C-alpha cells in the first residue's frame, strides 16, 4: 500500500506540503490543476510548476485526481470529439512528469452530493452529511446555493461558472437514459484508453457518490455488478477503478471486500474512509475507525493486504476536528489520524506474517 495525500495546490488549500511531510509514510501528493476549466488541455508549464513544488519536499506526483470529463462527453454531443482530443493531450502532458494513475468520474452535472457540510457529531466535531429525504424534495438549484456559492473554497465538481448553466444541463440530461450514459462512457473509453496504454497510465474511474440516482440524473457507477460491466467495456490493464469505500459503502448492499477480491488487479488507487449509514438512508462521514461507522475498514484493509494490493491509497474525507479551518472533508488532522489507523492495521498484518515465518 503506497500512501498518498490529496492536496489542492498552493494558495488553494489550508494544508501545507510541509505539514503533509510530517504524516508518517506519505510518499506522494494527489493533485490536480483545479483552475483549468473542465474540458481544456492542461498546459505542460503548469504541470511542471506543480512538479517542482512537490519534488522539493521529496514527494512524487504519480496520482492525479481528477481530470474531469466535460458534460458534452457524458451527454454524447458532437462537440465531445474536441473535448476528447484535449483529454488525450492532457494525458500526454501528464505522462511527461511520470504520472501513473488518473482518477476521474462520470457523474452527470455534480460530483459528490451532501446536504450539510458541517453537521455536528456527538463529540463536537463536524462532518459531511447526506439527508436522503431532503434531497428528494429539493430543487438542485437550492443545493448549489447552499454547497457551492456559500463556500469559502471552490470545490471540485461545484465550480460556480459551470453551475450557472445548470438549467440547460438538466434539460440536456433529461434526454439521456442510463443505457445512453453507458454508451457515452464506452465511446469515451474506446478513444482514450489506447492513449493511456501507450503511456503506461491507468485511468481509474471513481464510483458515484452517493451510489444512486439523484435529481432524476442517470448514474451508473454504483455497484459491484456495474463495476464488472464497466471493466469489460474495454478490457485493458489501463481501464481501471478508484475503489472508494465511502462512496460505494453508502449502499449497504455493496460488499467492498468482494469487489477487491474480484478486481484487485484493476484497482490502482484506493480511497479509504468510513461513514455511518442510518436505516432511513441518511449517512454521515465518521472517523476511519471501524467502530465509529458502518463500514468494516479493518476487513477492507485486510482484503487489500491478503490479495497483494500494491497500488496507491489515500484516506478520503475526514471530519473537521480541533477547530481546524479547512476545506470541507479535507482537513489535515482527521485525515492524518486516518492514515495512522490504516498503517496500524497494515503493519499488524505484516507483523503477523513475519511472526508466522
Ligand atoms: C469522494 C471523493 C470524490 C472524488 C471525485 C473524483 O469520495 O473522493 O469527490 O474526488 O469524484 O473524480
Ligand atoms: Mn472517494
Short mmCIF file of C-alpha atoms and ligand atoms in Angstrom, two decimals:
data_model
loop_
_atom_site.label_atom_id
_atom_site.label_comp_id
_atom_site.label_asym_id
_atom_site.label_seq_id
_atom_site.Cartn_x
_atom_site.Cartn_y
_atom_site.Cartn_z
CA UNK A 1 0.00 0.00 0.00
CA UNK A 2 1.58 3.23 -1.17
CA UNK A 3 0.17 6.07 0.92
CA UNK A 4 -0.68 9.35 -0.78
CA UNK A 5 -2.47 12.52 0.35
CA UNK A 6 -4.77 14.84 -1.56
CA UNK A 7 -3.63 18.44 -1.82
CA UNK A 8 -5.42 21.21 -3.71
CA UNK A 9 -2.38 23.33 -4.54
CA UNK A 10 -0.52 26.38 -3.34
CA UNK A 11 -2.95 29.07 -2.17
CA UNK A 12 -5.91 26.75 -2.68
CA UNK A 13 -5.57 24.56 0.43
CA UNK A 14 -5.37 25.20 4.17
CA UNK A 15 -2.88 22.35 4.47
CA UNK A 16 0.79 22.86 3.55
CA UNK A 17 3.15 20.37 1.94
CA UNK A 18 5.43 20.85 4.95
CA UNK A 19 2.68 19.55 7.24
CA UNK A 20 1.88 16.64 4.97
CA UNK A 21 5.55 15.71 5.11
CA UNK A 22 5.18 15.09 8.85
CA UNK A 23 2.44 12.46 8.47
CA UNK A 24 4.16 9.07 8.68
CA UNK A 25 4.52 7.11 5.48
CA UNK A 26 3.10 9.55 2.93
CA UNK A 27 5.12 9.23 -0.28
CA UNK A 28 3.13 11.22 -2.80
CA UNK A 29 0.68 14.03 -3.41
CA UNK A 30 -2.66 13.51 -5.13
CA UNK A 31 -3.06 16.68 -7.14
CA UNK A 32 -4.82 18.49 -9.97
CA UNK A 33 -4.88 21.84 -11.74
CA UNK A 34 -8.13 22.93 -10.20
CA UNK A 35 -8.35 26.24 -12.03
CA UNK A 36 -8.28 24.82 -15.55
CA UNK A 37 -11.87 24.70 -16.82
CA UNK A 38 -13.22 21.19 -17.40
CA UNK A 39 -12.54 20.09 -20.96
CA UNK A 40 -9.43 22.19 -21.61
CA UNK A 41 -5.96 20.78 -22.11
CA UNK A 42 -3.71 21.06 -19.03
CA UNK A 43 -0.69 23.15 -20.07
CA UNK A 44 2.68 21.47 -19.61
CA UNK A 45 4.27 24.53 -17.99
CA UNK A 46 1.66 24.47 -15.21
CA UNK A 47 2.18 20.76 -14.68
CA UNK A 48 5.93 21.31 -14.42
CA UNK A 49 5.33 24.02 -11.82
CA UNK A 50 3.47 21.58 -9.55
CA UNK A 51 6.19 19.02 -10.13
CA UNK A 52 8.78 21.48 -8.87
CA UNK A 53 6.81 22.38 -5.72
CA UNK A 54 6.07 18.80 -4.80
CA UNK A 55 9.50 17.32 -5.62
CA UNK A 56 11.20 19.87 -3.36
CA UNK A 57 9.73 18.02 -0.40
CA UNK A 58 10.56 14.60 -1.79
CA UNK A 59 7.01 13.66 -2.82
CA UNK A 60 6.04 12.05 -6.10
CA UNK A 61 3.08 13.15 -8.19
CA UNK A 62 2.11 9.75 -9.60
CA UNK A 63 -1.61 10.19 -8.90
CA UNK A 64 -3.85 12.88 -10.37
CA UNK A 65 -7.39 13.46 -9.07
CA UNK A 66 -9.22 14.46 -11.10
CA UNK A 67 -9.01 15.22 -14.77
CA UNK A 68 -12.71 15.97 -15.06
CA UNK A 69 -14.73 14.86 -18.04
CA UNK A 70 -16.71 17.52 -19.90
CA UNK A 71 -20.50 17.18 -19.79
CA UNK A 72 -20.64 17.14 -23.61
CA UNK A 73 -18.79 13.80 -23.46
CA UNK A 74 -21.24 12.42 -20.91
CA UNK A 75 -24.13 13.74 -22.98
CA UNK A 76 -22.71 12.28 -26.19
CA UNK A 77 -22.89 15.58 -28.11
CA UNK A 78 -20.99 16.06 -31.41
CA UNK A 79 -18.69 18.53 -29.65
CA UNK A 80 -17.40 15.66 -27.49
CA UNK A 81 -14.66 14.77 -30.00
CA UNK A 82 -12.85 18.04 -29.43
CA UNK A 83 -13.00 17.55 -25.66
CA UNK A 84 -11.72 14.00 -26.05
CA UNK A 85 -8.79 15.30 -28.11
CA UNK A 86 -7.99 17.74 -25.30
CA UNK A 87 -8.22 14.93 -22.77
CA UNK A 88 -5.69 12.91 -24.77
CA UNK A 89 -3.31 15.84 -24.85
CA UNK A 90 -3.64 16.20 -21.09
CA UNK A 91 -2.78 12.52 -20.68
CA UNK A 92 0.30 13.03 -22.87
CA UNK A 93 1.39 16.05 -20.84
CA UNK A 94 0.88 14.21 -17.56
CA UNK A 95 2.97 11.32 -18.87
CA UNK A 96 5.89 13.74 -19.24
CA UNK A 97 6.14 14.10 -15.44
CA UNK A 98 5.70 10.39 -14.84
CA UNK A 99 2.03 10.28 -13.80
CA UNK A 100 0.84 6.67 -13.34
CA UNK A 101 -2.82 6.98 -12.33
CA UNK A 102 -5.52 9.42 -13.41
CA UNK A 103 -8.70 9.38 -11.34
CA UNK A 104 -11.90 10.76 -12.90
CA UNK A 105 -15.63 10.28 -12.59
CA UNK A 106 -18.58 10.00 -14.94
CA UNK A 107 -21.31 11.57 -12.82
CA UNK A 108 -23.66 13.89 -14.71
CA UNK A 109 -23.60 17.53 -13.55
CA UNK A 110 -22.48 17.07 -9.93
CA UNK A 111 -19.61 15.20 -8.37
CA UNK A 112 -20.33 14.18 -4.74
CA UNK A 113 -23.57 15.38 -3.15
CA UNK A 114 -24.27 16.19 0.52
CA UNK A 115 -26.97 18.25 2.24
CA UNK A 116 -24.79 19.61 5.05
CA UNK A 117 -21.05 20.19 5.01
CA UNK A 118 -20.70 20.83 8.74
CA UNK A 119 -23.11 18.56 10.61
CA UNK A 120 -22.34 18.19 14.31
CA UNK A 121 -21.28 14.78 15.52
CA UNK A 122 -21.75 13.79 19.17
CA UNK A 123 -18.16 14.67 20.09
CA UNK A 124 -18.41 18.27 18.89
CA UNK A 125 -16.59 17.68 15.61
CA UNK A 126 -18.41 18.26 12.31
CA UNK A 127 -18.59 16.24 9.11
CA UNK A 128 -20.25 15.94 5.70
CA UNK A 129 -23.83 14.69 5.95
CA UNK A 130 -26.40 13.39 3.47
CA UNK A 131 -30.09 13.52 4.30
CA UNK A 132 -31.98 11.37 1.85
CA UNK A 133 -35.46 12.85 2.29
CA UNK A 134 -34.11 16.36 1.92
CA UNK A 135 -32.52 15.60 -1.45
CA UNK A 136 -35.76 14.04 -2.67
CA UNK A 137 -37.76 17.19 -2.16
CA UNK A 138 -35.03 19.63 -3.07
CA UNK A 139 -34.59 21.84 -6.09
CA UNK A 140 -30.99 21.24 -7.24
CA UNK A 141 -30.52 24.99 -7.54
CA UNK A 142 -31.15 25.30 -3.83
CA UNK A 143 -28.43 22.80 -3.15
CA UNK A 144 -26.00 24.61 -5.41
CA UNK A 145 -26.61 27.76 -3.47
CA UNK A 146 -26.00 26.01 -0.18
CA UNK A 147 -22.96 23.99 -1.18
CA UNK A 148 -21.12 25.95 -3.81
CA UNK A 149 -21.96 29.58 -3.54
CA UNK A 150 -21.62 29.85 0.24
CA UNK A 151 -18.31 28.11 0.45
CA UNK A 152 -15.02 29.82 1.08
CA UNK A 153 -13.32 27.46 -1.40
CA UNK A 154 -14.29 26.46 -4.90
CA UNK A 155 -14.94 22.77 -4.64
CA UNK A 156 -14.17 20.35 -7.44
CA UNK A 157 -17.34 19.42 -9.23
CA UNK A 158 -19.10 22.51 -7.88
CA UNK A 159 -17.45 25.29 -9.85
CA UNK A 160 -19.82 28.32 -9.86
CA UNK A 161 -19.18 29.19 -13.56
CA UNK A 162 -20.19 25.73 -14.66
CA UNK A 163 -23.19 25.61 -12.40
CA UNK A 164 -24.58 28.80 -13.86
CA UNK A 165 -25.74 26.79 -16.83
CA UNK A 166 -27.40 24.26 -14.56
CA UNK A 167 -30.87 24.57 -16.05
CA UNK A 168 -29.64 23.88 -19.58
CA UNK A 169 -27.59 20.95 -18.29
CA UNK A 170 -30.60 19.41 -16.59
CA UNK A 171 -32.64 19.83 -19.78
CA UNK A 172 -29.92 18.15 -21.81
CA UNK A 173 -29.66 15.19 -19.40
CA UNK A 174 -33.42 14.68 -19.37
CA UNK A 175 -32.93 13.06 -22.79
CA UNK A 176 -30.11 10.73 -21.65
CA UNK A 177 -31.08 7.32 -20.28
CA UNK A 178 -28.78 5.14 -18.21
CA UNK A 179 -28.09 2.96 -21.25
CA UNK A 180 -27.13 6.02 -23.27
CA UNK A 181 -24.81 7.09 -20.49
CA UNK A 182 -23.18 3.65 -20.70
CA UNK A 183 -22.79 4.11 -24.47
CA UNK A 184 -21.24 7.53 -23.99
CA UNK A 185 -18.84 6.16 -21.40
CA UNK A 186 -17.85 3.34 -23.75
CA UNK A 187 -17.26 5.79 -26.61
CA UNK A 188 -15.02 7.88 -24.36
CA UNK A 189 -13.05 4.87 -23.13
CA UNK A 190 -12.50 3.48 -26.61
CA UNK A 191 -10.90 6.72 -27.69
CA UNK A 192 -8.93 7.43 -24.57
CA UNK A 193 -7.65 4.07 -23.28
CA UNK A 194 -5.19 3.49 -26.18
CA UNK A 195 -3.51 6.83 -25.32
CA UNK A 196 -3.33 5.81 -21.64
CA UNK A 197 -1.96 2.38 -22.60
CA UNK A 198 0.80 3.81 -24.74
CA UNK A 199 1.98 5.94 -21.80
CA UNK A 200 1.59 3.21 -19.21
CA UNK A 201 -1.04 5.23 -17.37
CA UNK A 202 -4.06 3.78 -15.61
CA UNK A 203 -7.34 5.66 -15.92
CA UNK A 204 -9.27 4.90 -12.76
CA UNK A 205 -12.96 5.84 -12.57
CA UNK A 206 -14.33 6.94 -9.21
CA UNK A 207 -17.70 5.47 -8.21
CA UNK A 208 -20.75 7.70 -7.95
CA UNK A 209 -21.16 9.39 -4.61
CA UNK A 210 -23.74 8.58 -3.34
CA UNK A 211 -24.23 5.44 -5.45
CA UNK A 212 -27.80 6.10 -6.59
CA UNK A 213 -29.71 8.44 -8.88
CA UNK A 214 -30.29 11.97 -7.64
CA UNK A 215 -32.48 14.72 -9.08
CA UNK A 216 -33.51 12.33 -11.86
CA UNK A 217 -29.99 12.32 -13.32
CA UNK A 218 -28.72 8.97 -14.59
CA UNK A 219 -25.92 7.38 -12.56
CA UNK A 220 -24.18 4.11 -13.38
CA UNK A 221 -21.02 3.58 -11.32
CA UNK A 222 -22.98 2.40 -8.34
CA UNK A 223 -22.47 -1.31 -7.67
CA UNK A 224 -20.29 -4.42 -7.94
CA UNK A 225 -22.21 -5.59 -10.98
CA UNK A 226 -21.82 -2.25 -12.76
CA UNK A 227 -18.10 -2.17 -12.00
CA UNK A 228 -17.86 -5.59 -13.65
CA UNK A 229 -19.73 -4.28 -16.69
CA UNK A 230 -17.51 -1.19 -16.77
CA UNK A 231 -14.26 -3.18 -16.73
CA UNK A 232 -15.49 -5.27 -19.64
CA UNK A 233 -16.37 -2.23 -21.77
CA UNK A 234 -12.69 -2.01 -22.61
CA UNK A 235 -10.77 -4.95 -21.26
CA UNK A 236 -7.39 -3.31 -20.81
CA UNK A 237 -4.99 -3.02 -17.86
CA UNK A 238 -5.32 0.75 -18.32
CA UNK A 239 -9.09 0.71 -17.79
CA UNK A 240 -9.37 0.71 -14.01
CA UNK A 241 -11.32 1.71 -10.93
CA UNK A 242 -10.58 4.01 -7.99
CA UNK A 243 -12.24 1.97 -5.28
CA UNK A 244 -13.86 4.38 -2.82
CA UNK A 245 -15.17 2.61 0.27
CA UNK A 246 -17.19 5.59 1.47
CA UNK A 247 -18.95 6.23 -1.84
CA UNK A 248 -19.96 2.66 -2.60
CA UNK A 249 -20.48 1.90 1.08
CA UNK A 250 -23.40 4.33 1.36
CA UNK A 251 -25.41 1.46 -0.08
CA UNK A 252 -25.06 -1.35 2.49
CA UNK A 253 -25.64 -3.90 -0.29
CA UNK A 254 -22.23 -3.09 -1.76
CA UNK A 255 -19.71 -5.60 -0.43
CA UNK A 256 -16.37 -3.79 -0.76
CA UNK A 257 -14.10 -6.76 0.14
CA UNK A 258 -15.87 -8.85 -2.53
CA UNK A 259 -15.12 -6.14 -5.11
CA UNK A 260 -11.46 -6.09 -4.05
CA UNK A 261 -11.21 -9.88 -4.27
CA UNK A 262 -12.58 -9.90 -7.81
CA UNK A 263 -10.77 -6.91 -9.28
CA UNK A 264 -7.64 -6.21 -7.25
CA UNK A 265 -5.52 -6.04 -10.44
CA UNK A 266 -7.76 -3.32 -11.81
CA UNK A 267 -7.69 -1.16 -8.65
CA UNK A 268 -4.56 1.02 -8.80
CA UNK A 269 -5.98 3.55 -6.33
CA UNK A 270 -7.95 3.05 -3.12
CA UNK A 271 -9.95 5.70 -1.28
CA UNK A 272 -10.47 4.51 2.26
CA UNK A 273 -12.98 6.18 4.56
CA UNK A 274 -15.82 5.29 6.88
CA UNK A 275 -19.40 6.54 7.06
CA UNK A 276 -22.30 5.82 9.40
CA UNK A 277 -25.35 4.77 7.43
CA UNK A 278 -28.75 5.11 9.10
CA UNK A 279 -31.82 2.98 8.47
CA UNK A 280 -33.60 5.76 6.58
CA UNK A 281 -30.68 6.01 4.13
CA UNK A 282 -29.05 9.13 5.61
CA UNK A 283 -25.32 8.93 6.18
CA UNK A 284 -22.59 10.93 7.87
CA UNK A 285 -18.84 10.71 7.47
CA UNK A 286 -17.03 9.49 10.58
CA UNK A 287 -13.51 8.78 11.72
CA UNK A 288 -11.84 5.93 9.84
CA UNK A 289 -12.19 3.62 12.83
CA UNK A 290 -14.32 0.53 12.23
CA UNK A 291 -16.33 1.02 15.40
CA UNK A 292 -17.29 4.60 14.54
CA UNK A 293 -19.10 3.86 11.29
CA UNK A 294 -20.93 1.20 9.31
CA UNK A 295 -18.01 0.13 7.13
CA UNK A 296 -15.62 -2.57 8.22
CA UNK A 297 -12.39 -0.73 7.44
CA UNK A 298 -10.29 -3.46 9.12
CA UNK A 299 -11.68 -6.08 6.77
CA UNK A 300 -11.19 -3.83 3.75
CA UNK A 301 -7.53 -3.20 4.57
CA UNK A 302 -7.03 -6.89 5.36
CA UNK A 303 -8.51 -7.86 1.99
CA UNK A 304 -6.18 -5.46 0.20
CA UNK A 305 -3.32 -6.96 2.18
CA UNK A 306 -4.28 -10.59 1.57
CA UNK A 307 -4.77 -10.01 -2.16
CA UNK A 308 -1.35 -8.42 -2.59
CA UNK A 309 -2.51 -4.86 -3.23
CA UNK A 310 0.44 -2.75 -4.42
CA UNK A 311 -1.48 0.35 -5.52
CA UNK A 312 -1.83 3.83 -4.08
CA UNK A 313 -4.17 4.54 -1.17
CA UNK A 314 -5.37 7.69 0.47
CA UNK A 315 -7.58 8.46 3.41
CA UNK A 316 -10.63 10.05 1.85
CA UNK A 317 -12.71 12.72 3.57
CA UNK A 318 -12.19 13.35 7.25
CA UNK A 319 -14.16 15.13 9.96
CA UNK A 320 -13.33 18.69 10.95
CA UNK A 321 -11.72 18.42 14.37
CA UNK A 322 -9.78 20.55 16.84
CA UNK A 323 -11.33 23.73 15.35
CA UNK A 324 -9.43 23.31 12.13
CA UNK A 325 -10.39 25.80 9.45
CA UNK A 326 -10.21 23.78 6.25
CA UNK A 327 -11.92 22.67 3.08
CA UNK A 328 -14.97 20.56 3.83
CA UNK A 329 -13.74 16.99 4.30
CA UNK A 330 -10.11 17.84 3.60
CA UNK A 331 -8.53 18.96 6.84
CA UNK A 332 -5.12 17.85 7.98
CA UNK A 333 -5.90 16.39 11.39
CA UNK A 334 -8.55 13.78 10.83
CA UNK A 335 -7.03 12.54 7.59
CA UNK A 336 -3.68 12.18 9.37
CA UNK A 337 -5.41 10.17 12.11
CA UNK A 338 -6.99 8.09 9.37
CA UNK A 339 -3.59 7.33 7.88
CA UNK A 340 -2.24 6.16 11.22
CA UNK A 341 -5.25 3.86 11.62
CA UNK A 342 -4.67 2.40 8.16
CA UNK A 343 -0.97 1.90 8.83
CA UNK A 344 -1.80 0.35 12.20
CA UNK A 345 -3.91 -2.31 10.52
CA UNK A 346 -1.43 -2.85 7.69
CA UNK A 347 1.64 -3.10 9.93
CA UNK A 348 0.00 -5.51 12.33
CA UNK A 349 -0.93 -7.76 9.39
CA UNK A 350 2.67 -7.58 8.23
CA UNK A 351 3.90 -8.36 11.69
CA UNK A 352 1.65 -11.42 11.89
CA UNK A 353 3.15 -12.74 8.67
CA UNK A 354 6.69 -12.23 9.87
CA UNK A 355 5.97 -13.89 13.19
CA UNK A 356 4.46 -16.94 11.48
CA UNK A 357 7.61 -17.33 9.44
C1 LIG B 1 -15.39 11.36 -2.75
C2 LIG B 1 -14.25 11.98 -3.44
C3 LIG B 1 -14.68 12.41 -4.84
C4 LIG B 1 -13.59 12.31 -5.88
C5 LIG B 1 -14.03 12.56 -7.31
C6 LIG B 1 -13.05 12.01 -8.30
O1 LIG B 1 -15.41 10.24 -2.34
O2 LIG B 1 -13.19 11.11 -3.42
O3 LIG B 1 -15.18 13.70 -4.76
O4 LIG B 1 -12.57 13.19 -5.60
O5 LIG B 1 -15.27 12.02 -7.57
O6 LIG B 1 -13.32 12.42 -9.58
MN1 LIG B 2 -13.58 8.92 -2.83
#
